[in-house]
């Protein structure tokens, strides 16, 4: 049932990122229909994350109260309703309102889906399991591109949005029927009951975790990774069409290549991280070094495409670079969840809220850079690439120097040691 559960979560992750990305594939069509400037389109991309940030914290709290299965079911239902309601959008204000509402009900998803995953996998396997789950991101945002682009080109962007609503509804039906909240064996249920009667974690423990160097600098690096992710979702289709000069069909297939390759790169690095962790039992070596070095290499690769813009090299760099940057989003939650294991859902929710600030800022900054470049659109996109490459260099160096998750206090270390013997909620 563990792998069936992972399959369910992977499929929902795929739908979630297809929901996030379909607007990017429809950027040119929507902009033409509503007469949007680059700055206005950046506003559309940013608006999704305005409510996303607050709801990620609030929704994480609700999942601790009502359970992750119910919350995932509720979110899938709301996505279906909203995506099917895309036919009602007929101007910019309605488009922005729609994106805000979608953000409300997608905001808590990452923290809740990770918490549900952690119920089924022990800590020594979570890096690989999380990276497989995160593989749904490129599958949903890029591998589905040809089908979404075909639908947009031939049937309109509204139908493409609605098709994702139908997929969410189908997933929901099977999830309610087959999905489970926790593993069924008695040992794991005893752990859950034991945790239910534990004394509540003191607020001082949570607040001290939130201001710790480990939490802050893990967030800054994940912020950088999310900046790239939103750039790919909101701007990469336009970049390929307008700067690299590919056709819409080519753009769809290039997106497939990027999605699959980047996902495989992230999975391989996560497996390396798990291997190092098993050998050394050190999060500094297995997580901090692996993530920090990956982002540094990725930043260097992205800088190169501002100088070398041959299509083959651009595709290679985005494939590998996205996979390298993706390690921060796969392994970062594992680092912060160690700080107060009993409240890992809340910590990951706050981590997600802070990280996704990049989704608010990034699209607006990119829109401003592209518009400021005027007719030299390639220069505008190059500036936007240099932005997240520079952030990657700065924050990865700080992360490597400052963060050391192995320096937990004795109480936290003991909790993690007990957790490593069992699959934990």
CSV table of C-alpha atoms in Angstrom, one decimal:
chain,number,residue,atom,x,y,z
A,1,UNK,CA,0.0,0.0,0.0
A,2,UNK,CA,3.0,2.3,0.6
A,3,UNK,CA,3.8,2.5,-3.1
A,4,UNK,CA,0.1,2.7,-4.1
A,5,UNK,CA,-0.1,5.7,-1.8
A,6,UNK,CA,3.0,7.2,-3.4
A,7,UNK,CA,1.4,6.7,-6.8
A,8,UNK,CA,-1.8,8.5,-5.8
A,9,UNK,CA,0.2,11.4,-4.4
A,10,UNK,CA,2.4,11.5,-7.5
A,11,UNK,CA,-0.6,11.8,-9.7
A,12,UNK,CA,-2.1,14.6,-7.6
A,13,UNK,CA,1.2,16.4,-7.6
A,14,UNK,CA,1.2,16.1,-11.4
A,15,UNK,CA,-2.3,17.6,-11.6
A,16,UNK,CA,-1.3,20.3,-9.2
A,17,UNK,CA,1.6,21.5,-11.2
A,18,UNK,CA,-0.3,21.2,-14.5
A,19,UNK,CA,-2.9,23.5,-12.8
A,20,UNK,CA,-0.1,26.0,-12.0
A,21,UNK,CA,1.6,25.8,-15.4
A,22,UNK,CA,-1.3,25.7,-17.9
A,23,UNK,CA,-1.5,29.5,-17.7
A,24,UNK,CA,2.1,29.8,-18.8
A,25,UNK,CA,1.5,27.7,-21.9
A,26,UNK,CA,-1.5,29.8,-22.7
A,27,UNK,CA,0.4,33.1,-22.0
A,28,UNK,CA,0.6,34.2,-25.6
A,29,UNK,CA,-3.1,33.3,-26.3
A,30,UNK,CA,-4.4,35.0,-23.1
A,31,UNK,CA,-2.2,38.1,-23.6
A,32,UNK,CA,-3.5,38.5,-27.2
A,33,UNK,CA,-7.1,38.0,-26.2
A,34,UNK,CA,-7.0,40.5,-23.3
A,35,UNK,CA,-4.3,42.8,-24.7
A,36,UNK,CA,-1.9,42.3,-21.8
A,37,UNK,CA,1.6,43.9,-21.5
A,38,UNK,CA,4.5,41.9,-20.1
A,39,UNK,CA,4.0,43.7,-16.7
A,40,UNK,CA,0.3,42.8,-16.7
A,41,UNK,CA,1.1,39.2,-17.5
A,42,UNK,CA,3.7,39.2,-14.7
A,43,UNK,CA,0.9,40.4,-12.4
A,44,UNK,CA,-1.3,37.5,-13.5
A,45,UNK,CA,1.6,35.1,-12.7
A,46,UNK,CA,2.2,36.7,-9.3
A,47,UNK,CA,-1.4,36.9,-8.3
A,48,UNK,CA,-1.6,33.1,-7.9
A,49,UNK,CA,0.8,33.3,-4.9
A,50,UNK,CA,-0.8,36.3,-3.1
A,51,UNK,CA,-3.3,34.0,-1.3
A,52,UNK,CA,-1.1,30.9,-1.7
A,53,UNK,CA,1.3,32.1,1.1
A,54,UNK,CA,-1.4,32.7,3.8
A,55,UNK,CA,-3.4,29.5,3.0
A,56,UNK,CA,-0.3,27.3,3.1
A,57,UNK,CA,0.1,28.1,6.8
A,58,UNK,CA,-3.7,28.0,7.7
A,59,UNK,CA,-4.2,24.8,5.7
A,60,UNK,CA,-1.3,23.1,7.4
A,61,UNK,CA,-2.9,23.8,10.7
A,62,UNK,CA,-6.3,22.3,9.5
A,63,UNK,CA,-4.6,19.1,8.3
A,64,UNK,CA,-3.2,18.5,11.8
A,65,UNK,CA,-6.8,18.9,13.0
A,66,UNK,CA,-8.8,17.0,10.4
A,67,UNK,CA,-6.2,14.6,8.8
A,68,UNK,CA,-4.3,14.7,5.5
A,69,UNK,CA,-6.6,12.4,3.5
A,70,UNK,CA,-9.6,14.7,4.1
A,71,UNK,CA,-7.7,17.8,3.3
A,72,UNK,CA,-6.3,16.3,0.1
A,73,UNK,CA,-9.8,15.3,-0.9
A,74,UNK,CA,-11.2,18.8,-0.2
A,75,UNK,CA,-8.4,20.4,-2.2
A,76,UNK,CA,-8.9,18.2,-5.2
A,77,UNK,CA,-12.6,19.0,-5.2
A,78,UNK,CA,-12.0,22.7,-5.1
A,79,UNK,CA,-9.5,22.5,-8.0
A,80,UNK,CA,-12.1,20.7,-10.1
A,81,UNK,CA,-14.7,23.4,-9.5
A,82,UNK,CA,-12.3,26.3,-10.2
A,83,UNK,CA,-10.8,24.8,-13.3
A,84,UNK,CA,-14.2,23.9,-14.7
A,85,UNK,CA,-15.2,27.5,-14.0
A,86,UNK,CA,-12.6,28.9,-16.3
A,87,UNK,CA,-15.2,29.4,-19.0
A,88,UNK,CA,-16.5,32.3,-17.0
A,89,UNK,CA,-13.3,34.3,-17.3
A,90,UNK,CA,-13.6,37.2,-19.8
A,91,UNK,CA,-11.3,40.0,-18.7
A,92,UNK,CA,-8.1,40.7,-16.7
A,93,UNK,CA,-9.7,41.3,-13.3
A,94,UNK,CA,-11.6,38.0,-13.5
A,95,UNK,CA,-8.4,36.2,-14.6
A,96,UNK,CA,-6.6,37.6,-11.6
A,97,UNK,CA,-9.5,36.8,-9.2
A,98,UNK,CA,-9.5,33.2,-10.6
A,99,UNK,CA,-5.7,32.8,-10.0
A,100,UNK,CA,-6.1,34.2,-6.5
A,101,UNK,CA,-8.8,31.6,-5.6
A,102,UNK,CA,-6.8,28.8,-7.2
A,103,UNK,CA,-3.9,29.9,-5.0
A,104,UNK,CA,-6.1,29.7,-1.8
A,105,UNK,CA,-6.9,26.1,-2.4
A,106,UNK,CA,-3.5,25.0,-3.7
A,107,UNK,CA,-1.4,26.8,-1.0
A,108,UNK,CA,-1.4,24.1,1.7
A,109,UNK,CA,-0.9,21.3,-0.8
A,110,UNK,CA,2.9,20.9,-0.5
A,111,UNK,CA,3.0,20.7,3.3
A,112,UNK,CA,0.0,18.3,3.4
A,113,UNK,CA,1.1,16.0,0.7
A,114,UNK,CA,4.6,15.7,2.3
A,115,UNK,CA,3.1,15.0,5.7
A,116,UNK,CA,1.0,12.3,4.2
A,117,UNK,CA,4.0,10.8,2.4
A,118,UNK,CA,6.0,10.8,5.6
A,119,UNK,CA,3.4,8.6,7.3
A,120,UNK,CA,4.3,5.9,4.9
A,121,UNK,CA,8.1,6.1,4.5
A,122,UNK,CA,10.8,5.9,7.2
A,123,UNK,CA,13.3,8.8,7.4
A,124,UNK,CA,16.1,6.9,5.6
A,125,UNK,CA,13.9,6.5,2.5
A,126,UNK,CA,12.2,9.9,2.5
A,127,UNK,CA,14.7,11.6,0.3
A,128,UNK,CA,14.1,9.2,-2.6
A,129,UNK,CA,10.3,9.2,-2.0
A,130,UNK,CA,10.1,13.0,-1.8
A,131,UNK,CA,12.1,13.3,-5.1
A,132,UNK,CA,9.8,10.8,-6.8
A,133,UNK,CA,6.8,12.8,-5.5
A,134,UNK,CA,8.5,16.0,-6.7
A,135,UNK,CA,8.9,14.4,-10.1
A,136,UNK,CA,5.2,15.2,-10.5
A,137,UNK,CA,6.2,18.8,-10.8
A,138,UNK,CA,8.0,18.5,-14.2
A,139,UNK,CA,5.6,15.9,-15.4
A,140,UNK,CA,2.6,18.2,-14.7
A,141,UNK,CA,4.3,21.4,-15.7
A,142,UNK,CA,6.3,20.3,-18.7
A,143,UNK,CA,5.7,16.7,-19.8
A,144,UNK,CA,2.0,17.4,-20.2
A,145,UNK,CA,2.9,20.4,-22.3
A,146,UNK,CA,2.3,18.9,-25.8
A,147,UNK,CA,-1.3,17.8,-24.9
A,148,UNK,CA,-2.0,21.2,-23.2
A,149,UNK,CA,-0.5,23.2,-26.0
A,150,UNK,CA,-2.4,21.2,-28.6
A,151,UNK,CA,-5.6,21.8,-26.7
A,152,UNK,CA,-4.9,25.5,-26.4
A,153,UNK,CA,-4.0,25.9,-30.1
A,154,UNK,CA,-6.9,23.9,-31.4
A,155,UNK,CA,-9.7,24.3,-28.8
A,156,UNK,CA,-8.8,27.3,-26.7
A,157,UNK,CA,-7.2,27.9,-23.4
A,158,UNK,CA,-10.4,27.6,-21.4
A,159,UNK,CA,-11.0,24.0,-22.4
A,160,UNK,CA,-7.4,23.2,-21.4
A,161,UNK,CA,-8.1,24.6,-18.0
A,162,UNK,CA,-11.4,22.7,-17.7
A,163,UNK,CA,-9.7,19.4,-18.7
A,164,UNK,CA,-7.5,19.6,-15.6
A,165,UNK,CA,-10.6,20.0,-13.5
A,166,UNK,CA,-12.0,16.8,-14.9
A,167,UNK,CA,-8.7,15.0,-14.1
A,168,UNK,CA,-8.9,16.3,-10.5
A,169,UNK,CA,-12.4,14.9,-10.2
A,170,UNK,CA,-11.4,11.5,-11.5
A,171,UNK,CA,-8.5,11.4,-9.1
A,172,UNK,CA,-10.8,12.3,-6.2
A,173,UNK,CA,-13.2,9.5,-6.9
A,174,UNK,CA,-10.5,6.8,-6.7
A,175,UNK,CA,-8.8,8.5,-3.7
A,176,UNK,CA,-12.0,8.5,-1.6
A,177,UNK,CA,-12.4,4.8,-2.5
A,178,UNK,CA,-8.9,3.5,-2.1
A,179,UNK,CA,-6.8,6.1,-0.3
A,180,UNK,CA,-5.9,5.6,3.4
A,181,UNK,CA,-4.9,8.1,6.1
A,182,UNK,CA,-2.3,5.9,7.7
A,183,UNK,CA,-0.8,2.4,7.4
A,184,UNK,CA,-2.9,-0.3,8.8
A,185,UNK,CA,-0.4,-2.4,10.8
A,186,UNK,CA,-0.7,-2.3,14.5
A,187,UNK,CA,2.8,-1.0,15.2
A,188,UNK,CA,2.3,2.1,13.2
A,189,UNK,CA,-1.1,2.8,14.6
A,190,UNK,CA,0.3,2.5,18.1
A,191,UNK,CA,2.8,5.2,17.2
A,192,UNK,CA,0.0,7.4,16.0
A,193,UNK,CA,-1.9,6.9,19.2
A,194,UNK,CA,1.2,7.6,21.3
A,195,UNK,CA,1.8,10.9,19.4
A,196,UNK,CA,-1.9,11.9,19.9
A,197,UNK,CA,-1.5,11.8,23.7
A,198,UNK,CA,1.9,13.5,23.8
A,199,UNK,CA,2.2,16.8,25.6
A,200,UNK,CA,1.8,19.7,23.2
A,201,UNK,CA,5.0,21.2,21.8
A,202,UNK,CA,5.7,24.5,23.5
A,203,UNK,CA,5.4,27.6,21.5
A,204,UNK,CA,9.0,28.6,22.5
A,205,UNK,CA,10.3,25.4,20.8
A,206,UNK,CA,8.5,26.3,17.5
A,207,UNK,CA,9.5,29.9,17.6
A,208,UNK,CA,13.1,29.1,18.3
A,209,UNK,CA,13.1,26.8,15.3
A,210,UNK,CA,11.6,29.5,13.1
A,211,UNK,CA,14.4,31.9,13.9
A,212,UNK,CA,17.2,29.3,13.7
A,213,UNK,CA,20.0,29.6,11.2
A,214,UNK,CA,19.1,26.2,9.7
A,215,UNK,CA,15.4,27.3,9.1
A,216,UNK,CA,16.2,30.7,7.7
A,217,UNK,CA,19.0,29.7,5.3
A,218,UNK,CA,17.2,26.6,4.1
A,219,UNK,CA,14.3,28.9,3.2
A,220,UNK,CA,16.5,31.3,1.3
A,221,UNK,CA,17.9,28.6,-0.8
A,222,UNK,CA,14.5,27.1,-1.4
A,223,UNK,CA,13.3,30.6,-2.3
A,224,UNK,CA,15.9,30.7,-5.0
A,225,UNK,CA,14.8,27.3,-6.4
A,226,UNK,CA,11.1,28.4,-6.3
A,227,UNK,CA,12.1,31.6,-8.2
A,228,UNK,CA,13.4,29.4,-11.0
A,229,UNK,CA,10.4,27.1,-10.8
A,230,UNK,CA,7.9,30.0,-11.3
A,231,UNK,CA,10.1,31.4,-14.1
A,232,UNK,CA,9.7,28.1,-15.9
A,233,UNK,CA,6.0,27.9,-15.2
A,234,UNK,CA,5.2,31.5,-16.1
A,235,UNK,CA,7.9,32.7,-18.5
A,236,UNK,CA,9.8,29.8,-20.1
A,237,UNK,CA,7.2,29.1,-22.8
A,238,UNK,CA,7.3,32.7,-23.9
A,239,UNK,CA,11.1,32.7,-23.6
A,240,UNK,CA,11.4,29.6,-25.9
A,241,UNK,CA,8.9,31.2,-28.4
A,242,UNK,CA,10.2,34.8,-28.4
A,243,UNK,CA,13.9,34.5,-27.5
A,244,UNK,CA,15.0,31.1,-28.7
A,245,UNK,CA,12.6,31.3,-31.7
A,246,UNK,CA,11.0,27.8,-31.6
A,247,UNK,CA,7.5,27.0,-32.8
A,248,UNK,CA,4.7,26.3,-30.3
A,249,UNK,CA,4.8,22.6,-31.2
A,250,UNK,CA,8.6,22.5,-30.7
A,251,UNK,CA,8.1,24.3,-27.4
A,252,UNK,CA,5.7,21.6,-26.2
A,253,UNK,CA,8.2,18.8,-27.0
A,254,UNK,CA,11.1,20.7,-25.6
A,255,UNK,CA,9.1,21.1,-22.4
A,256,UNK,CA,8.7,17.3,-22.2
A,257,UNK,CA,12.4,16.7,-22.6
A,258,UNK,CA,13.1,19.3,-19.9
A,259,UNK,CA,10.5,17.9,-17.5
A,260,UNK,CA,11.7,14.3,-17.7
A,261,UNK,CA,15.4,15.1,-17.7
A,262,UNK,CA,15.2,17.5,-14.8
A,263,UNK,CA,13.0,15.1,-12.7
A,264,UNK,CA,15.5,12.3,-13.2
A,265,UNK,CA,18.4,14.5,-12.3
A,266,UNK,CA,16.7,15.4,-9.0
A,267,UNK,CA,15.8,11.8,-8.2
A,268,UNK,CA,19.4,10.7,-8.8
A,269,UNK,CA,20.8,13.4,-6.5
A,270,UNK,CA,18.2,12.5,-3.8
A,271,UNK,CA,19.2,8.9,-4.0
A,272,UNK,CA,22.9,10.0,-3.6
A,273,UNK,CA,21.8,12.0,-0.6
A,274,UNK,CA,20.0,9.0,1.0
A,275,UNK,CA,23.1,6.8,0.4
A,276,UNK,CA,25.4,9.4,2.0
A,277,UNK,CA,23.0,9.7,4.9
A,278,UNK,CA,22.9,6.0,5.5
A,279,UNK,CA,26.7,5.8,5.5
A,280,UNK,CA,27.5,8.9,7.5
A,281,UNK,CA,24.3,9.7,9.5
A,282,UNK,CA,25.1,13.3,8.8
A,283,UNK,CA,22.6,15.8,7.4
A,284,UNK,CA,25.5,18.2,6.9
A,285,UNK,CA,27.2,15.9,4.4
A,286,UNK,CA,24.1,14.2,2.9
A,287,UNK,CA,21.8,17.2,2.6
A,288,UNK,CA,23.5,20.5,3.1
A,289,UNK,CA,26.6,19.7,0.9
A,290,UNK,CA,24.6,17.9,-1.7
A,291,UNK,CA,22.0,20.7,-2.1
A,292,UNK,CA,24.5,23.6,-1.8
A,293,UNK,CA,26.9,22.3,-4.4
A,294,UNK,CA,24.0,21.3,-6.7
A,295,UNK,CA,22.7,24.9,-6.7
A,296,UNK,CA,26.1,26.4,-7.3
A,297,UNK,CA,26.6,24.2,-10.4
A,298,UNK,CA,23.1,25.0,-11.6
A,299,UNK,CA,23.7,28.7,-11.3
A,300,UNK,CA,26.9,28.5,-13.3
A,301,UNK,CA,25.1,26.6,-16.1
A,302,UNK,CA,22.2,29.1,-16.2
A,303,UNK,CA,24.7,32.0,-16.5
A,304,UNK,CA,26.2,30.2,-19.6
A,305,UNK,CA,23.0,30.5,-21.6
A,306,UNK,CA,23.1,34.3,-21.4
A,307,UNK,CA,26.3,34.0,-23.5
A,308,UNK,CA,25.7,30.8,-25.5
A,309,UNK,CA,22.1,30.7,-26.9
A,310,UNK,CA,22.2,27.7,-29.3
A,311,UNK,CA,19.0,25.9,-28.8
A,312,UNK,CA,20.7,22.6,-28.0
A,313,UNK,CA,22.7,24.1,-25.2
A,314,UNK,CA,19.7,26.0,-23.8
A,315,UNK,CA,17.7,22.8,-23.6
A,316,UNK,CA,20.6,21.0,-22.0
A,317,UNK,CA,21.2,23.7,-19.4
A,318,UNK,CA,17.5,24.0,-18.4
A,319,UNK,CA,17.2,20.2,-18.2
A,320,UNK,CA,20.2,19.8,-15.9
A,321,UNK,CA,19.9,23.2,-14.1
A,322,UNK,CA,16.2,22.7,-13.2
A,323,UNK,CA,17.1,19.3,-11.8
A,324,UNK,CA,20.0,20.7,-9.7
A,325,UNK,CA,17.9,23.6,-8.4
A,326,UNK,CA,15.1,21.1,-7.6
A,327,UNK,CA,17.2,19.4,-4.9
A,328,UNK,CA,16.5,22.3,-2.6
A,329,UNK,CA,12.7,21.7,-2.8
A,330,UNK,CA,13.1,17.9,-2.4
A,331,UNK,CA,15.6,17.9,0.5
A,332,UNK,CA,14.8,21.2,2.2
A,333,UNK,CA,11.6,20.0,3.9
A,334,UNK,CA,13.5,17.1,5.4
A,335,UNK,CA,16.0,19.5,7.0
A,336,UNK,CA,13.4,21.8,8.5
A,337,UNK,CA,11.1,19.0,9.7
A,338,UNK,CA,13.9,17.7,11.9
A,339,UNK,CA,13.8,20.9,14.0
A,340,UNK,CA,10.6,20.1,15.7
A,341,UNK,CA,9.5,16.6,14.4
A,342,UNK,CA,6.2,16.7,16.3
A,343,UNK,CA,5.0,19.8,14.4
A,344,UNK,CA,6.6,19.0,11.1
A,345,UNK,CA,3.4,19.8,9.1
A,346,UNK,CA,3.3,23.3,10.6
A,347,UNK,CA,7.0,23.9,10.0
A,348,UNK,CA,6.7,22.7,6.4
A,349,UNK,CA,3.7,24.9,5.9
A,350,UNK,CA,5.6,28.0,7.1
A,351,UNK,CA,8.6,26.9,5.1
A,352,UNK,CA,6.3,26.7,2.0
A,353,UNK,CA,4.7,30.0,2.6
A,354,UNK,CA,8.1,31.8,2.9
A,355,UNK,CA,9.5,29.9,-0.1
A,356,UNK,CA,6.6,30.8,-2.3
A,357,UNK,CA,7.2,34.5,-1.8
A,358,UNK,CA,9.4,33.9,-4.8
A,359,UNK,CA,6.2,33.2,-6.8
A,360,UNK,CA,4.9,36.7,-5.9
A,361,UNK,CA,8.1,38.6,-6.6
A,362,UNK,CA,9.7,36.6,-9.4
A,363,UNK,CA,7.1,37.0,-12.2
A,364,UNK,CA,6.8,40.7,-11.5
A,365,UNK,CA,10.5,41.3,-11.6
A,366,UNK,CA,10.8,39.2,-14.8
A,367,UNK,CA,8.0,41.2,-16.4
A,368,UNK,CA,9.6,44.5,-15.5
A,369,UNK,CA,13.0,43.3,-16.9
A,370,UNK,CA,11.5,42.1,-20.1
A,371,UNK,CA,9.5,45.2,-20.6
A,372,UNK,CA,12.4,47.5,-19.7
A,373,UNK,CA,14.5,45.9,-22.4
A,374,UNK,CA,12.0,47.1,-25.0
A,375,UNK,CA,12.6,45.7,-28.4
A,376,UNK,CA,15.7,43.7,-27.3
A,377,UNK,CA,13.6,40.9,-25.8
A,378,UNK,CA,16.5,38.5,-25.6
A,379,UNK,CA,18.4,41.0,-23.3
A,380,UNK,CA,15.3,41.2,-21.1
A,381,UNK,CA,15.1,37.4,-20.7
A,382,UNK,CA,18.9,37.2,-20.1
A,383,UNK,CA,18.5,39.7,-17.2
A,384,UNK,CA,15.8,37.5,-15.7
A,385,UNK,CA,18.1,34.4,-16.0
A,386,UNK,CA,21.0,36.3,-14.4
A,387,UNK,CA,18.7,37.2,-11.5
A,388,UNK,CA,18.0,33.7,-10.3
A,389,UNK,CA,21.6,32.6,-11.2
A,390,UNK,CA,23.0,35.3,-9.0
A,391,UNK,CA,20.6,34.4,-6.1
A,392,UNK,CA,21.7,30.8,-6.5
A,393,UNK,CA,25.4,31.7,-6.1
A,394,UNK,CA,24.8,34.0,-3.1
A,395,UNK,CA,22.4,31.8,-1.1
A,396,UNK,CA,24.1,28.5,-1.8
A,397,UNK,CA,27.4,29.8,-0.5
A,398,UNK,CA,25.7,31.1,2.7
A,399,UNK,CA,23.8,27.8,3.0
A,400,UNK,CA,27.0,25.8,2.8
A,401,UNK,CA,28.8,27.9,5.3
A,402,UNK,CA,26.1,28.5,7.9
A,403,UNK,CA,23.6,25.6,8.0
A,404,UNK,CA,24.5,22.5,10.1
A,405,UNK,CA,21.4,20.4,10.9
A,406,UNK,CA,23.5,17.9,12.9
A,407,UNK,CA,23.8,20.5,15.7
A,408,UNK,CA,20.3,19.8,17.2
A,409,UNK,CA,19.8,19.8,20.9
A,410,UNK,CA,19.6,16.4,22.7
A,411,UNK,CA,15.9,16.3,22.8
A,412,UNK,CA,15.5,16.8,19.1
A,413,UNK,CA,18.2,14.3,18.3
A,414,UNK,CA,16.6,11.7,20.5
A,415,UNK,CA,13.2,12.3,18.8
A,416,UNK,CA,14.8,11.8,15.4
A,417,UNK,CA,16.6,8.7,16.6
A,418,UNK,CA,13.3,7.2,17.7
A,419,UNK,CA,11.7,8.3,14.5
A,420,UNK,CA,14.3,6.4,12.4
A,421,UNK,CA,13.1,3.1,13.9
A,422,UNK,CA,9.5,3.5,12.7
A,423,UNK,CA,7.4,5.0,10.0
A,424,UNK,CA,6.0,8.2,11.7
A,425,UNK,CA,3.1,10.4,11.1
